[in-house]
Coordinates of C-alpha atoms and ligand atoms in Angstrom, one line a residue:
X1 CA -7.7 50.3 -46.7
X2 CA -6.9 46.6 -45.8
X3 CA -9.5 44.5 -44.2
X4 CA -9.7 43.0 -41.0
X5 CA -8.1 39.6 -40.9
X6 CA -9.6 38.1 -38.2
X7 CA -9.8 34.0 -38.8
X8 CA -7.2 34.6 -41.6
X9 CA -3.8 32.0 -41.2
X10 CA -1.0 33.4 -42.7
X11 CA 2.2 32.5 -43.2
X12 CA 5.7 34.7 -43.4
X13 CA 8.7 33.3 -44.3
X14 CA 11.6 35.6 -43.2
X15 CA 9.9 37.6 -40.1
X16 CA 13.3 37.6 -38.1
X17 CA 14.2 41.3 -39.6
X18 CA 13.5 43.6 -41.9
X19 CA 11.0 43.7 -44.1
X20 CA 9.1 40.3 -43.2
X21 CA 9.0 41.5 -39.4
X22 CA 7.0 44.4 -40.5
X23 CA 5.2 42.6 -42.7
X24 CA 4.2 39.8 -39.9
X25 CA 3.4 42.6 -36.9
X26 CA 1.0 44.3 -39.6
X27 CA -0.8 41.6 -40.5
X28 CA -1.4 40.6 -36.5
X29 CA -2.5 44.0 -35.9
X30 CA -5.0 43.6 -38.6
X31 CA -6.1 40.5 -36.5
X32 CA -4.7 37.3 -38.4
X33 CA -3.0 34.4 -36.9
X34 CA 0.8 34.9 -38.0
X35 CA 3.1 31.6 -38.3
X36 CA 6.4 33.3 -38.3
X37 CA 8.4 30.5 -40.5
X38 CA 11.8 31.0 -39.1
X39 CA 15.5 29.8 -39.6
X40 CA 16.4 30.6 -36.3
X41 CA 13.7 29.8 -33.7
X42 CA 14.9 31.4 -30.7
X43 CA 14.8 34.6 -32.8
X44 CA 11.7 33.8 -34.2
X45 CA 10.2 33.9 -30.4
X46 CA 11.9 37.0 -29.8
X47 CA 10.3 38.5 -32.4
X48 CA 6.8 36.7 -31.2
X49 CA 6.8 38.4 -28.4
X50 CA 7.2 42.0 -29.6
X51 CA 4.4 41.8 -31.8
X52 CA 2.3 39.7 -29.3
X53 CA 3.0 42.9 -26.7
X54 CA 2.3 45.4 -29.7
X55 CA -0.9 43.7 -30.6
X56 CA -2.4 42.0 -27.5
X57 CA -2.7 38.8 -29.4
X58 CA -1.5 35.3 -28.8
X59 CA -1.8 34.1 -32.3
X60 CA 1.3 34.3 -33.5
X61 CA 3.4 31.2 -33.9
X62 CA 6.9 30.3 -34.6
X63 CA 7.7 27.1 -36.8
X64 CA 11.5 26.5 -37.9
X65 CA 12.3 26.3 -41.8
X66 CA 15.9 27.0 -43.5
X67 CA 14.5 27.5 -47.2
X68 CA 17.9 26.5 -48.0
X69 CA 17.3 22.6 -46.7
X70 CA 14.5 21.0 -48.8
X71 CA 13.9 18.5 -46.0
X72 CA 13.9 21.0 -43.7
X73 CA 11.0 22.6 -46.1
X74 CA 9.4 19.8 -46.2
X75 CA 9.2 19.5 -42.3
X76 CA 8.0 22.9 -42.0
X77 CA 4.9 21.7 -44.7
X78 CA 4.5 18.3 -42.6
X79 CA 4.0 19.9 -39.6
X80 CA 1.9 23.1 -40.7
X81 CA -0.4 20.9 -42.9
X82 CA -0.7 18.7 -39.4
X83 CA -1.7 21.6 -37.0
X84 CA -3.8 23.7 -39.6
X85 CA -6.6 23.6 -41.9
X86 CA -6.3 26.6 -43.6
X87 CA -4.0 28.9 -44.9
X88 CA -5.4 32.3 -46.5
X89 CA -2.0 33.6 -47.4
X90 CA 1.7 32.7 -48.0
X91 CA 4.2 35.4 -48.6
X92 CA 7.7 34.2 -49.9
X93 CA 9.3 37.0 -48.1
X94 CA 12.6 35.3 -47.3
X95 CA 15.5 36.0 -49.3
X96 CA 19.5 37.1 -49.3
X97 CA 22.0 38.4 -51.1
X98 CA 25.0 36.4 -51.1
X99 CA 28.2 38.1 -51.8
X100 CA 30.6 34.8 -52.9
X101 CA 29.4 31.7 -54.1
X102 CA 28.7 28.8 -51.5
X103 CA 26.7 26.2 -51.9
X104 CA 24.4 24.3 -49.4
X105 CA 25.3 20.9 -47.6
X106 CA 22.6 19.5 -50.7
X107 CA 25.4 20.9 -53.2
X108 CA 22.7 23.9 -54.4
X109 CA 24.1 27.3 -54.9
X110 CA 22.5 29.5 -51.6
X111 CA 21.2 32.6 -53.6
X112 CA 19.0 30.1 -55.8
X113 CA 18.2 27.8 -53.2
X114 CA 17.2 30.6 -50.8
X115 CA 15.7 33.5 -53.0
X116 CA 14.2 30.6 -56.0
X117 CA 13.8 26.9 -54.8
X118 CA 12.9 27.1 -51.2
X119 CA 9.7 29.2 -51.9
X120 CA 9.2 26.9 -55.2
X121 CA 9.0 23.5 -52.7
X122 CA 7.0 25.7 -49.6
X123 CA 4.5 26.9 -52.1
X124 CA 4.1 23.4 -54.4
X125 CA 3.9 22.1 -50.4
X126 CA 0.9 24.2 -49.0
X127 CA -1.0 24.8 -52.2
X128 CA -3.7 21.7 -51.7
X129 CA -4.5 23.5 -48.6
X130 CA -4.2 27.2 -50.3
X131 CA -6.5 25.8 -52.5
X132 CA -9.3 24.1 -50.2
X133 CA -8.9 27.7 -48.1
X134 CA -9.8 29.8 -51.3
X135 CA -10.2 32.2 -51.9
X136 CA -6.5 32.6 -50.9
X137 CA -3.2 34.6 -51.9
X138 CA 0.5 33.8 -52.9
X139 CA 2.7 37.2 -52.3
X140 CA 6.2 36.5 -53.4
X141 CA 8.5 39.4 -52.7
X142 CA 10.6 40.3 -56.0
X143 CA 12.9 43.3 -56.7
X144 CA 13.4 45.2 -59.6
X145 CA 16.8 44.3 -59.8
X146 CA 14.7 41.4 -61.7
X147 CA 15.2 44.3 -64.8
X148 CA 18.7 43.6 -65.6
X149 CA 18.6 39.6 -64.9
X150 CA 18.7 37.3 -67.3
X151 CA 17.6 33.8 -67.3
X152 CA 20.7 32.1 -67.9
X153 CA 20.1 27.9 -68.0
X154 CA 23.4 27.4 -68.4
X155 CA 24.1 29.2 -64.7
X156 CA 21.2 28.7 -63.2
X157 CA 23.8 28.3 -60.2
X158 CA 26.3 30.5 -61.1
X159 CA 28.7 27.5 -61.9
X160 CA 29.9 28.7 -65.1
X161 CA 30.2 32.7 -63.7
X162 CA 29.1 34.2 -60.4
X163 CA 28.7 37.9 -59.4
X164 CA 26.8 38.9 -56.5
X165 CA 24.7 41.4 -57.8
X166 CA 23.9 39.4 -61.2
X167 CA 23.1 36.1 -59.2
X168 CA 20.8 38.3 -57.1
X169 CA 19.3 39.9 -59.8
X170 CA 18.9 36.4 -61.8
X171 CA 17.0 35.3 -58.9
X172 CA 14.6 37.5 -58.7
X173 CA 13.5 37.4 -62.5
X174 CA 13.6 33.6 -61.7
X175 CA 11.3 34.1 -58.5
X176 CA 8.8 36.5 -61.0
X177 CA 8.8 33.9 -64.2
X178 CA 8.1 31.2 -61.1
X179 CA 5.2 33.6 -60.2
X180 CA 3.6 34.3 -63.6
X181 CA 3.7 30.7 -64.6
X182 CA 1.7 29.7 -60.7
X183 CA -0.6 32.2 -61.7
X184 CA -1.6 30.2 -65.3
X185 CA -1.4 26.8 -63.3
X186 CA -3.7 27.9 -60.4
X187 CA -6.1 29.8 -62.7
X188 CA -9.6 29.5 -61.4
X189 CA -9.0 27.7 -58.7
X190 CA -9.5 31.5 -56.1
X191 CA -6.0 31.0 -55.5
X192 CA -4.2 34.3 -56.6
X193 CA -0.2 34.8 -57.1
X194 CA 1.2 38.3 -57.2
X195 CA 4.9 39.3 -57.3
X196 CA 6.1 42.8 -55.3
X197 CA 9.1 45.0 -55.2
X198 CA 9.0 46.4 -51.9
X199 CA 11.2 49.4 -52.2
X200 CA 14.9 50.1 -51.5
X201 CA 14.8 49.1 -48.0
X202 CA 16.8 49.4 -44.9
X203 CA 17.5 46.0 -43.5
X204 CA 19.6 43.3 -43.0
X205 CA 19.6 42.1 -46.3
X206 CA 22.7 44.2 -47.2
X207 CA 25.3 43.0 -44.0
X208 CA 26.6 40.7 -45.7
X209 CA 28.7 43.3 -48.6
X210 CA 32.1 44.9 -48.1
X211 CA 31.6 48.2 -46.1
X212 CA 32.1 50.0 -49.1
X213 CA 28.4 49.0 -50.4
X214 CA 27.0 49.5 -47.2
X215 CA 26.8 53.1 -47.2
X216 CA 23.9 53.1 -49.6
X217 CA 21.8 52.2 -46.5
X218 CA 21.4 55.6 -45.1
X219 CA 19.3 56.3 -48.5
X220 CA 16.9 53.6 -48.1
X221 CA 13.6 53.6 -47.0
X222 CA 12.1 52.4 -43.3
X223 CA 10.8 48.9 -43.0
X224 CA 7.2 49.7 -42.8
X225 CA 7.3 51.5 -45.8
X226 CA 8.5 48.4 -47.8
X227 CA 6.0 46.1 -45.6
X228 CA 3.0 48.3 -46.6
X229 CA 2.9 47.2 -50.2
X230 CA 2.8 43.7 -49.2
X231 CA -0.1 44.1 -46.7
X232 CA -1.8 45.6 -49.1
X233 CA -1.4 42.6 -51.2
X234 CA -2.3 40.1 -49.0
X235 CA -5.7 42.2 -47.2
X236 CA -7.4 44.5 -49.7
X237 CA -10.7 43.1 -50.7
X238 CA -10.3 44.8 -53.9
X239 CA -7.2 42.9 -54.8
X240 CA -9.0 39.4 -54.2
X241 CA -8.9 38.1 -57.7
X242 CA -6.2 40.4 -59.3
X243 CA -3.7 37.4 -59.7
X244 CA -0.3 37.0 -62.1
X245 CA 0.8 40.7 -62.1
X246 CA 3.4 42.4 -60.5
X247 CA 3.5 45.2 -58.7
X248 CA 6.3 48.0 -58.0
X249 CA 5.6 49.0 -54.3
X250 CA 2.4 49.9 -54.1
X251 CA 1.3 50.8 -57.6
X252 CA 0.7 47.6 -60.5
X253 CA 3.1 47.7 -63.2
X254 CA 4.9 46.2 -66.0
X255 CA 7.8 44.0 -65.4
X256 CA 10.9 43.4 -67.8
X257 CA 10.3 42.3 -71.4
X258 CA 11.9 38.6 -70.3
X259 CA 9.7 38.1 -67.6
X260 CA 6.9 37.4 -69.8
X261 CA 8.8 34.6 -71.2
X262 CA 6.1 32.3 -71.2
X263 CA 8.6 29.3 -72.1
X264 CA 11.1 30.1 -70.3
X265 CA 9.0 30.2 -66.9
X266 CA 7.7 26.5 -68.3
X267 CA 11.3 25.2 -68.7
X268 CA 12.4 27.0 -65.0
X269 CA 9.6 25.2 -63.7
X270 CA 10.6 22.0 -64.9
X271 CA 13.7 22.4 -63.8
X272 CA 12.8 23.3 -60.3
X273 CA 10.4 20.4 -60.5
X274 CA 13.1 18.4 -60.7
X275 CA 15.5 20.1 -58.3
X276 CA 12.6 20.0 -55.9
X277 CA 11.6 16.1 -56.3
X278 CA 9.6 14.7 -55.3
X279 CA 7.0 17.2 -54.8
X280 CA 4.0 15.5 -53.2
Ligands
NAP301 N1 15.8 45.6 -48.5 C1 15.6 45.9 -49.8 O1 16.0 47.0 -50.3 C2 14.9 45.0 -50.7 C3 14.6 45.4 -52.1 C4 14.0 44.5 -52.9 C5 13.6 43.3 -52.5 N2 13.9 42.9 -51.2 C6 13.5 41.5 -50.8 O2 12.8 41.6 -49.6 C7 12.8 40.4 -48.9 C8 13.1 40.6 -47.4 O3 14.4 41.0 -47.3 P1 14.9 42.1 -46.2 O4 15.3 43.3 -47.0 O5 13.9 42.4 -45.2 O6 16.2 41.4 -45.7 P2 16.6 40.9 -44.2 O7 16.4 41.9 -43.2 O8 18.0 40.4 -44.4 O9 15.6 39.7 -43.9 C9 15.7 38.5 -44.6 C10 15.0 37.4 -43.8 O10 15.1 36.2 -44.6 C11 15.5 35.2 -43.6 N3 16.3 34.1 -44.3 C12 17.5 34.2 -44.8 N4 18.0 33.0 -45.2 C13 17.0 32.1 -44.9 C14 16.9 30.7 -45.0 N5 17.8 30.0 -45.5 N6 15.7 30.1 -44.6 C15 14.8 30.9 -44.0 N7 14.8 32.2 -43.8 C16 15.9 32.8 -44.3 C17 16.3 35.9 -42.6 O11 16.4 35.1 -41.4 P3 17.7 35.3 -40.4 O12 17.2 36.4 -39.4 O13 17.8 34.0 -39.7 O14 18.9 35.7 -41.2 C18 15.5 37.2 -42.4 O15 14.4 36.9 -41.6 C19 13.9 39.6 -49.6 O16 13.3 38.6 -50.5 C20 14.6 40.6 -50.4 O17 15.2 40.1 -51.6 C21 14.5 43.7 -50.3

């Protein structure tokens, strides 16, 4: 049963629908102060407002960040670093699936940007403060679509081939090598790092496909049942120092065989390192 998180600051990116809204009304209800980190802010406050009438708290705050805008990252971190001194938990919730290839106005394709850079510069951001808060918790939200990715250096970007699904997929064993690799680097420092499938999930994230992909909706899942693995992550006391494992919904388990690349999460590191520069 997950604790009570009264005095806890977390921090959801991607609370606007889906998944992350669920995710951000049951962590109020369990009593922490929510910053809802928002592309669109007036939704954002729509959003605040439900779960501040559903929970009878004022806690909850809206702060703008498009995870596809590294400045626009870095303004979030400026400003949440300015009016906060802690944070207890981050969960890189955010993420889409594009179906043709566009880049953002900084010339990065949006899938990688979104799903794999964005929560690489938020997170590098806010962990000084993750770390003075400790002990504290980095939830990234995965798939297992992450099973048939590959990590392909070469098209990172999907510049040399892009197919929606595979560029999705890519980015998610991208996200979990990103997560593993964290979990070495912040060893011992009570900062934990955990990666989740949340289910197959009824949300927005599939709008954006032809109608004929759509249909697959009507077999997925409610959003609380993919929030509630994530909850769990970020507020069972028995999960405080389970760090660098992944977990399919609710239950721990083994990712794919290149996951565990060890090198290849170093060299995707570096790379984002210097996608992402400077970091400090
Ligand atoms: N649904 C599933 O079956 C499923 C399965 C496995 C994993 N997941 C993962 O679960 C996570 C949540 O997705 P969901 O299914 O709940 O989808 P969703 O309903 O489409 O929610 C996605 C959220 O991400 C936000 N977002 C998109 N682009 C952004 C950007 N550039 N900057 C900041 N925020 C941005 C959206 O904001 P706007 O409202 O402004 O668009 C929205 O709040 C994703 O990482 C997804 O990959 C979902």
């Amino acid at each position: 049963m997950p604790a009570n998180l009264e005095g806890h600051v977390c921090i959801v990116t991607g609370p606007t629908s889906g998944i992350g809204k669920q995710t951000a009304l049951e962590l109020a209800r369990l009593g922490a102060q929510v910053v809802l980190a928002c592309r669109d802010a007036g939704k954002g406050e729509a959003v605040r407002d439900e779960i501040v009438s559903g929970t009878r708290t004022s806690r909850t705050e809206v702060m703008q960040i498009d995870l596809a805008d590294p400045a626009s990252v870095r303004t979030f971190a400026a400003n949440f670093l300015a009016t906060h001194s802690r944070l207890d938990v981050l969960i890189n919730n955010a993420g889409i699936l594009a179906f043709r290839r566009r880049l953002t106005p900084g010339g990065v394709e949006t899938t990688f940007a979104v799903n794999v850079l964005g929560p690489f510069l938020l997170t590098a951001l806010l962990l000084p403060l993750l770390k003075s808060s400790a002990p504290s918790r980095i939830i990234n939200v995965g798939s297992a679509t992450h099973s048939s990715g590959r990590v392909e250096f070469d098209n990172l970007q999907g510049e040399r081939e892009f197919r929606f699904i595979r560029a999705y997929s890519n980015s998610k064993l991208d996200l979990l090598l990103l997560s593993y690799e964290l979990a070495r680097r912040v060893q011992g420092t009570g900062v934990t790092v955990n990666c989740v499938h949340p289910g197959t999930i009824r949300t927005g994230l599939y709008n954006g496909l032809p109608a004929a992909f759509r249909f697959v909706k009507f077999f997925m899942r409610s959003p609380a049942v993919g929030a509630a693995p994530i909850v769990r992550l970020a507020a069972s006391p028995e999960l405080r120092d389970v760090s660098g494992r992944y977990f399919d919904r609710l239950r721990e388990a083994r990712s794919s065989a290149a996951s565990y690349d060890v090198g290849a999460g170093q060299r995707l590191w570096s790379v984002c390192e210097a996608l992402a520069a400077p970091l400090g």
